[in-house]
Amino acid sequence: MTQLSEVLQETTQFIRSKGVKEIDFGLILGSGLGELAEEIEETIVIPYDQIPFFPTSTVVGHAGQLVYGKLSGRKVLAMQGRFHFYEGHSMQTVTYPVRVMAALGVHSVIVTNACGGVNESFVPGDLMVITDHINFTGQNPLIGPNEETIGPRFPDMSDAYTAVYREIAKEAAKKLNLSLKEGVYMGYSGPMYETPAEIHMSRIMGADAVGMSTVPEVIVAVHSGLKVLGISCITNLAAGMQVNLNHEEVVETTQRVKHSFKALIKETLKLL
């Protein structure tokens, strides 16, 4: 048994020892979006710092715990706060929780993030279902030895964001009378916000939004055979499109739209 398999076994055994059983969906909750975990019923809460081989989150707006229970009648395991490459973690560490979810039997993940709008028709507070992504981090979590028992050496990313799930999210938004944008998410390494020139380049390359997360997690989810739904909250317009950028605005905007965001995820879970 290889090292990754060994550490996964130890982590999953610990999580199961806390009472976590069958799971339908994994939830990865981004900056300011962690309140959705408070809607989960019959919860088991496990702080990251108790979990073997889990790092801890250092970013404002990320609580740093796993929350297991029922949401919209589905059994979910939610990451209330995620890990970022810019915190100094390796890509393998950033994506380790996705590996754990797959090892626990999750068949699908819903990945959320707070990001900057590049599409000139977007406004802060818009929600966007991710249709595809561009990996502009300069890194890849799959670099290195590959374990065929975990995933293929050369995974196909043609349908990384499951098309059927995107249609269901749009159906849920329609039922709730919510405007749901669609677009391509471009992942940067961070932690600095992009320059106006980089945003101009991103738009030319086909990006509708930019952020500092999600892409590595989705790569590993696809490698692990999981289905993926990605939802972005457009918290600000990207560099060159507004006067300045700051993390406080990100958290403030997610607070403003949190009810719509939570309603969309819950309704989507009902329909999935």
PDB file of N, CA and C in Angstrom, residues 127-174:
ATOM      1  N   LEU A 127     -24.772  35.245  -8.854  1.00  0.00           N
ATOM      2  CA  LEU A 127     -24.354  33.859  -8.700  1.00  0.00           C
ATOM      3  C   LEU A 127     -24.104  33.277 -10.084  1.00  0.00           C
ATOM      4  N   MET A 128     -23.057  32.482 -10.219  1.00  0.00           N
ATOM      5  CA  MET A 128     -22.666  31.926 -11.516  1.00  0.00           C
ATOM      6  C   MET A 128     -22.430  30.432 -11.394  1.00  0.00           C
ATOM      7  N   VAL A 129     -23.075  29.653 -12.245  1.00  0.00           N
ATOM      8  CA  VAL A 129     -22.764  28.232 -12.324  1.00  0.00           C
ATOM      9  C   VAL A 129     -21.560  28.090 -13.256  1.00  0.00           C
ATOM     10  N   ILE A 130     -20.563  27.341 -12.792  1.00  0.00           N
ATOM     11  CA  ILE A 130     -19.325  27.201 -13.553  1.00  0.00           C
ATOM     12  C   ILE A 130     -19.510  26.165 -14.661  1.00  0.00           C
ATOM     13  N   THR A 131     -19.219  26.579 -15.887  1.00  0.00           N
ATOM     14  CA  THR A 131     -19.333  25.672 -17.034  1.00  0.00           C
ATOM     15  C   THR A 131     -18.009  24.979 -17.336  1.00  0.00           C
ATOM     16  N   ASP A 132     -16.901  25.638 -16.982  1.00  0.00           N
ATOM     17  CA  ASP A 132     -15.572  25.114 -17.290  1.00  0.00           C
ATOM     18  C   ASP A 132     -14.554  25.965 -16.530  1.00  0.00           C
ATOM     19  N   HIS A 133     -13.295  25.541 -16.562  1.00  0.00           N
ATOM     20  CA  HIS A 133     -12.288  26.377 -15.911  1.00  0.00           C
ATOM     21  C   HIS A 133     -11.005  26.446 -16.734  1.00  0.00           C
ATOM     22  N   ILE A 134     -10.195  27.437 -16.408  1.00  0.00           N
ATOM     23  CA  ILE A 134      -8.856  27.590 -16.963  1.00  0.00           C
ATOM     24  C   ILE A 134      -7.888  27.535 -15.784  1.00  0.00           C
ATOM     25  N   ASN A 135      -6.955  26.610 -15.829  1.00  0.00           N
ATOM     26  CA  ASN A 135      -5.971  26.486 -14.752  1.00  0.00           C
ATOM     27  C   ASN A 135      -4.795  27.414 -15.059  1.00  0.00           C
ATOM     28  N   PHE A 136      -4.764  28.575 -14.404  1.00  0.00           N
ATOM     29  CA  PHE A 136      -3.685  29.537 -14.608  1.00  0.00           C
ATOM     30  C   PHE A 136      -2.839  29.678 -13.344  1.00  0.00           C
ATOM     31  N   THR A 137      -2.870  28.643 -12.509  1.00  0.00           N
ATOM     32  CA  THR A 137      -2.094  28.689 -11.263  1.00  0.00           C
ATOM     33  C   THR A 137      -0.619  28.374 -11.495  1.00  0.00           C
ATOM     34  N   GLY A 138      -0.310  27.736 -12.619  1.00  0.00           N
ATOM     35  CA  GLY A 138       1.051  27.294 -12.846  1.00  0.00           C
ATOM     36  C   GLY A 138       1.391  26.015 -12.112  1.00  0.00           C
ATOM     37  N   GLN A 139       0.383  25.404 -11.479  1.00  0.00           N
ATOM     38  CA  GLN A 139       0.583  24.182 -10.694  1.00  0.00           C
ATOM     39  C   GLN A 139      -0.505  23.171 -11.031  1.00  0.00           C
ATOM     40  N   ASN A 140      -0.273  21.922 -10.643  1.00  0.00           N
ATOM     41  CA  ASN A 140      -1.278  20.886 -10.857  1.00  0.00           C
ATOM     42  C   ASN A 140      -1.158  19.838  -9.751  1.00  0.00           C
ATOM     43  N   PRO A 141      -2.261  19.523  -9.074  1.00  0.00           N
ATOM     44  CA  PRO A 141      -2.191  18.581  -7.949  1.00  0.00           C
ATOM     45  C   PRO A 141      -1.902  17.141  -8.360  1.00  0.00           C
ATOM     46  N   LEU A 142      -1.960  16.845  -9.656  1.00  0.00           N
ATOM     47  CA  LEU A 142      -1.728  15.476 -10.113  1.00  0.00           C
ATOM     48  C   LEU A 142      -0.279  15.206 -10.493  1.00  0.00           C
ATOM     49  N   ILE A 143       0.560  16.244 -10.432  1.00  0.00           N
ATOM     50  CA  ILE A 143       1.970  16.042 -10.749  1.00  0.00           C
ATOM     51  C   ILE A 143       2.600  15.125  -9.698  1.00  0.00           C
ATOM     52  N   GLY A 144       3.373  14.152 -10.182  1.00  0.00           N
ATOM     53  CA  GLY A 144       4.009  13.199  -9.283  1.00  0.00           C
ATOM     54  C   GLY A 144       3.519  11.792  -9.557  1.00  0.00           C
ATOM     55  N   PRO A 145       3.897  10.844  -8.720  1.00  0.00           N
ATOM     56  CA  PRO A 145       3.467   9.448  -8.915  1.00  0.00           C
ATOM     57  C   PRO A 145       1.943   9.344  -8.902  1.00  0.00           C
ATOM     58  N   ASN A 146       1.415   8.434  -9.708  1.00  0.00           N
ATOM     59  CA  ASN A 146      -0.033   8.236  -9.776  1.00  0.00           C
ATOM     60  C   ASN A 146      -0.398   6.845  -9.267  1.00  0.00           C
ATOM     61  N   GLU A 147      -1.465   6.790  -8.467  1.00  0.00           N
ATOM     62  CA  GLU A 147      -1.973   5.507  -7.990  1.00  0.00           C
ATOM     63  C   GLU A 147      -3.211   5.140  -8.794  1.00  0.00           C
ATOM     64  N   GLU A 148      -3.097   4.113  -9.608  1.00  0.00           N
ATOM     65  CA  GLU A 148      -4.204   3.720 -10.483  1.00  0.00           C
ATOM     66  C   GLU A 148      -5.450   3.327  -9.696  1.00  0.00           C
ATOM     67  N   THR A 149      -5.267   2.881  -8.468  1.00  0.00           N
ATOM     68  CA  THR A 149      -6.435   2.502  -7.660  1.00  0.00           C
ATOM     69  C   THR A 149      -7.231   3.734  -7.230  1.00  0.00           C
ATOM     70  N   ILE A 150      -6.606   4.900  -7.290  1.00  0.00           N
ATOM     71  CA  ILE A 150      -7.274   6.145  -6.891  1.00  0.00           C
ATOM     72  C   ILE A 150      -7.819   6.895  -8.092  1.00  0.00           C
ATOM     73  N   GLY A 151      -7.072   6.880  -9.208  1.00  0.00           N
ATOM     74  CA  GLY A 151      -7.520   7.578 -10.404  1.00  0.00           C
ATOM     75  C   GLY A 151      -6.553   7.357 -11.547  1.00  0.00           C
ATOM     76  N   PRO A 152      -6.965   7.677 -12.783  1.00  0.00           N
ATOM     77  CA  PRO A 152      -6.130   7.420 -13.956  1.00  0.00           C
ATOM     78  C   PRO A 152      -4.968   8.405 -14.074  1.00  0.00           C
ATOM     79  N   ARG A 153      -3.908   7.974 -14.731  1.00  0.00           N
ATOM     80  CA  ARG A 153      -2.767   8.857 -14.952  1.00  0.00           C
ATOM     81  C   ARG A 153      -3.154  10.097 -15.749  1.00  0.00           C
ATOM     82  N   PHE A 154      -4.033   9.922 -16.748  1.00  0.00           N
ATOM     83  CA  PHE A 154      -4.404  11.022 -17.638  1.00  0.00           C
ATOM     84  C   PHE A 154      -5.925  11.219 -17.636  1.00  0.00           C
ATOM     85  N   PRO A 155      -6.474  11.870 -16.606  1.00  0.00           N
ATOM     86  CA  PRO A 155      -7.938  12.039 -16.537  1.00  0.00           C
ATOM     87  C   PRO A 155      -8.469  12.975 -17.624  1.00  0.00           C
ATOM     88  N   ASP A 156      -9.663  12.670 -18.094  1.00  0.00           N
ATOM     89  CA  ASP A 156     -10.336  13.468 -19.116  1.00  0.00           C
ATOM     90  C   ASP A 156     -11.104  14.598 -18.436  1.00  0.00           C
ATOM     91  N   MET A 157     -10.803  15.851 -18.803  1.00  0.00           N
ATOM     92  CA  MET A 157     -11.450  17.012 -18.189  1.00  0.00           C
ATOM     93  C   MET A 157     -12.542  17.607 -19.089  1.00  0.00           C
ATOM     94  N   SER A 158     -13.005  16.846 -20.076  1.00  0.00           N
ATOM     95  CA  SER A 158     -13.980  17.374 -21.044  1.00  0.00           C
ATOM     96  C   SER A 158     -15.286  17.796 -20.383  1.00  0.00           C
ATOM     97  N   ASP A 159     -15.684  17.079 -19.343  1.00  0.00           N
ATOM     98  CA  ASP A 159     -16.942  17.386 -18.659  1.00  0.00           C
ATOM     99  C   ASP A 159     -16.664  17.507 -17.161  1.00  0.00           C
ATOM    100  N   ALA A 160     -15.666  18.331 -16.834  1.00  0.00           N
ATOM    101  CA  ALA A 160     -15.256  18.463 -15.431  1.00  0.00           C
ATOM    102  C   ALA A 160     -16.405  18.935 -14.555  1.00  0.00           C
ATOM    103  N   TYR A 161     -17.198  19.867 -15.071  1.00  0.00           N
ATOM    104  CA  TYR A 161     -18.368  20.383 -14.347  1.00  0.00           C
ATOM    105  C   TYR A 161     -19.591  19.728 -14.989  1.00  0.00           C
ATOM    106  N   THR A 162     -20.114  18.728 -14.313  1.00  0.00           N
ATOM    107  CA  THR A 162     -21.103  17.810 -14.877  1.00  0.00           C
ATOM    108  C   THR A 162     -22.286  18.547 -15.501  1.00  0.00           C
ATOM    109  N   ALA A 163     -22.476  18.336 -16.801  1.00  0.00           N
ATOM    110  CA  ALA A 163     -23.480  19.083 -17.570  1.00  0.00           C
ATOM    111  C   ALA A 163     -24.889  18.908 -16.999  1.00  0.00           C
ATOM    112  N   VAL A 164     -25.221  17.691 -16.624  1.00  0.00           N
ATOM    113  CA  VAL A 164     -26.566  17.435 -16.081  1.00  0.00           C
ATOM    114  C   VAL A 164     -26.771  18.221 -14.789  1.00  0.00           C
ATOM    115  N   TYR A 165     -25.746  18.299 -13.953  1.00  0.00           N
ATOM    116  CA  TYR A 165     -25.856  19.046 -12.700  1.00  0.00           C
ATOM    117  C   TYR A 165     -26.046  20.534 -12.965  1.00  0.00           C
ATOM    118  N   ARG A 166     -25.384  21.057 -13.976  1.00  0.00           N
ATOM    119  CA  ARG A 166     -25.545  22.478 -14.308  1.00  0.00           C
ATOM    120  C   ARG A 166     -26.988  22.770 -14.703  1.00  0.00           C
ATOM    121  N   GLU A 167     -27.583  21.879 -15.469  1.00  0.00           N
ATOM    122  CA  GLU A 167     -28.976  22.073 -15.882  1.00  0.00           C
ATOM    123  C   GLU A 167     -29.920  22.019 -14.683  1.00  0.00           C
ATOM    124  N   ILE A 168     -29.619  21.141 -13.741  1.00  0.00           N
ATOM    125  CA  ILE A 168     -30.449  21.035 -12.536  1.00  0.00           C
ATOM    126  C   ILE A 168     -30.326  22.306 -11.697  1.00  0.00           C
ATOM    127  N   ALA A 169     -29.116  22.864 -11.606  1.00  0.00           N
ATOM    128  CA  ALA A 169     -28.925  24.119 -10.861  1.00  0.00           C
ATOM    129  C   ALA A 169     -29.712  25.250 -11.513  1.00  0.00           C
ATOM    130  N   LYS A 170     -29.726  25.287 -12.827  1.00  0.00           N
ATOM    131  CA  LYS A 170     -30.497  26.325 -13.535  1.00  0.00           C
ATOM    132  C   LYS A 170     -32.004  26.135 -13.299  1.00  0.00           C
ATOM    133  N   GLU A 171     -32.431  24.882 -13.245  1.00  0.00           N
ATOM    134  CA  GLU A 171     -33.840  24.595 -12.949  1.00  0.00           C
ATOM    135  C   GLU A 171     -34.195  25.057 -11.539  1.00  0.00           C
ATOM    136  N   ALA A 172     -33.280  24.806 -10.584  1.00  0.00           N
ATOM    137  CA  ALA A 172     -33.509  25.232  -9.200  1.00  0.00           C
ATOM    138  C   ALA A 172     -33.592  26.752  -9.114  1.00  0.00           C
ATOM    139  N   ALA A 173     -32.705  27.447  -9.818  1.00  0.00           N
ATOM    140  CA  ALA A 173     -32.712  28.911  -9.816  1.00  0.00           C
ATOM    141  C   ALA A 173     -34.025  29.444 -10.387  1.00  0.00           C
ATOM    142  N   LYS A 174     -34.504  28.798 -11.420  1.00  0.00           N
ATOM    143  CA  LYS A 174     -35.766  29.226 -12.035  1.00  0.00           C
ATOM    144  C   LYS A 174     -36.925  29.058 -11.055  1.00  0.00           C
TER     145      LYS A 174
END
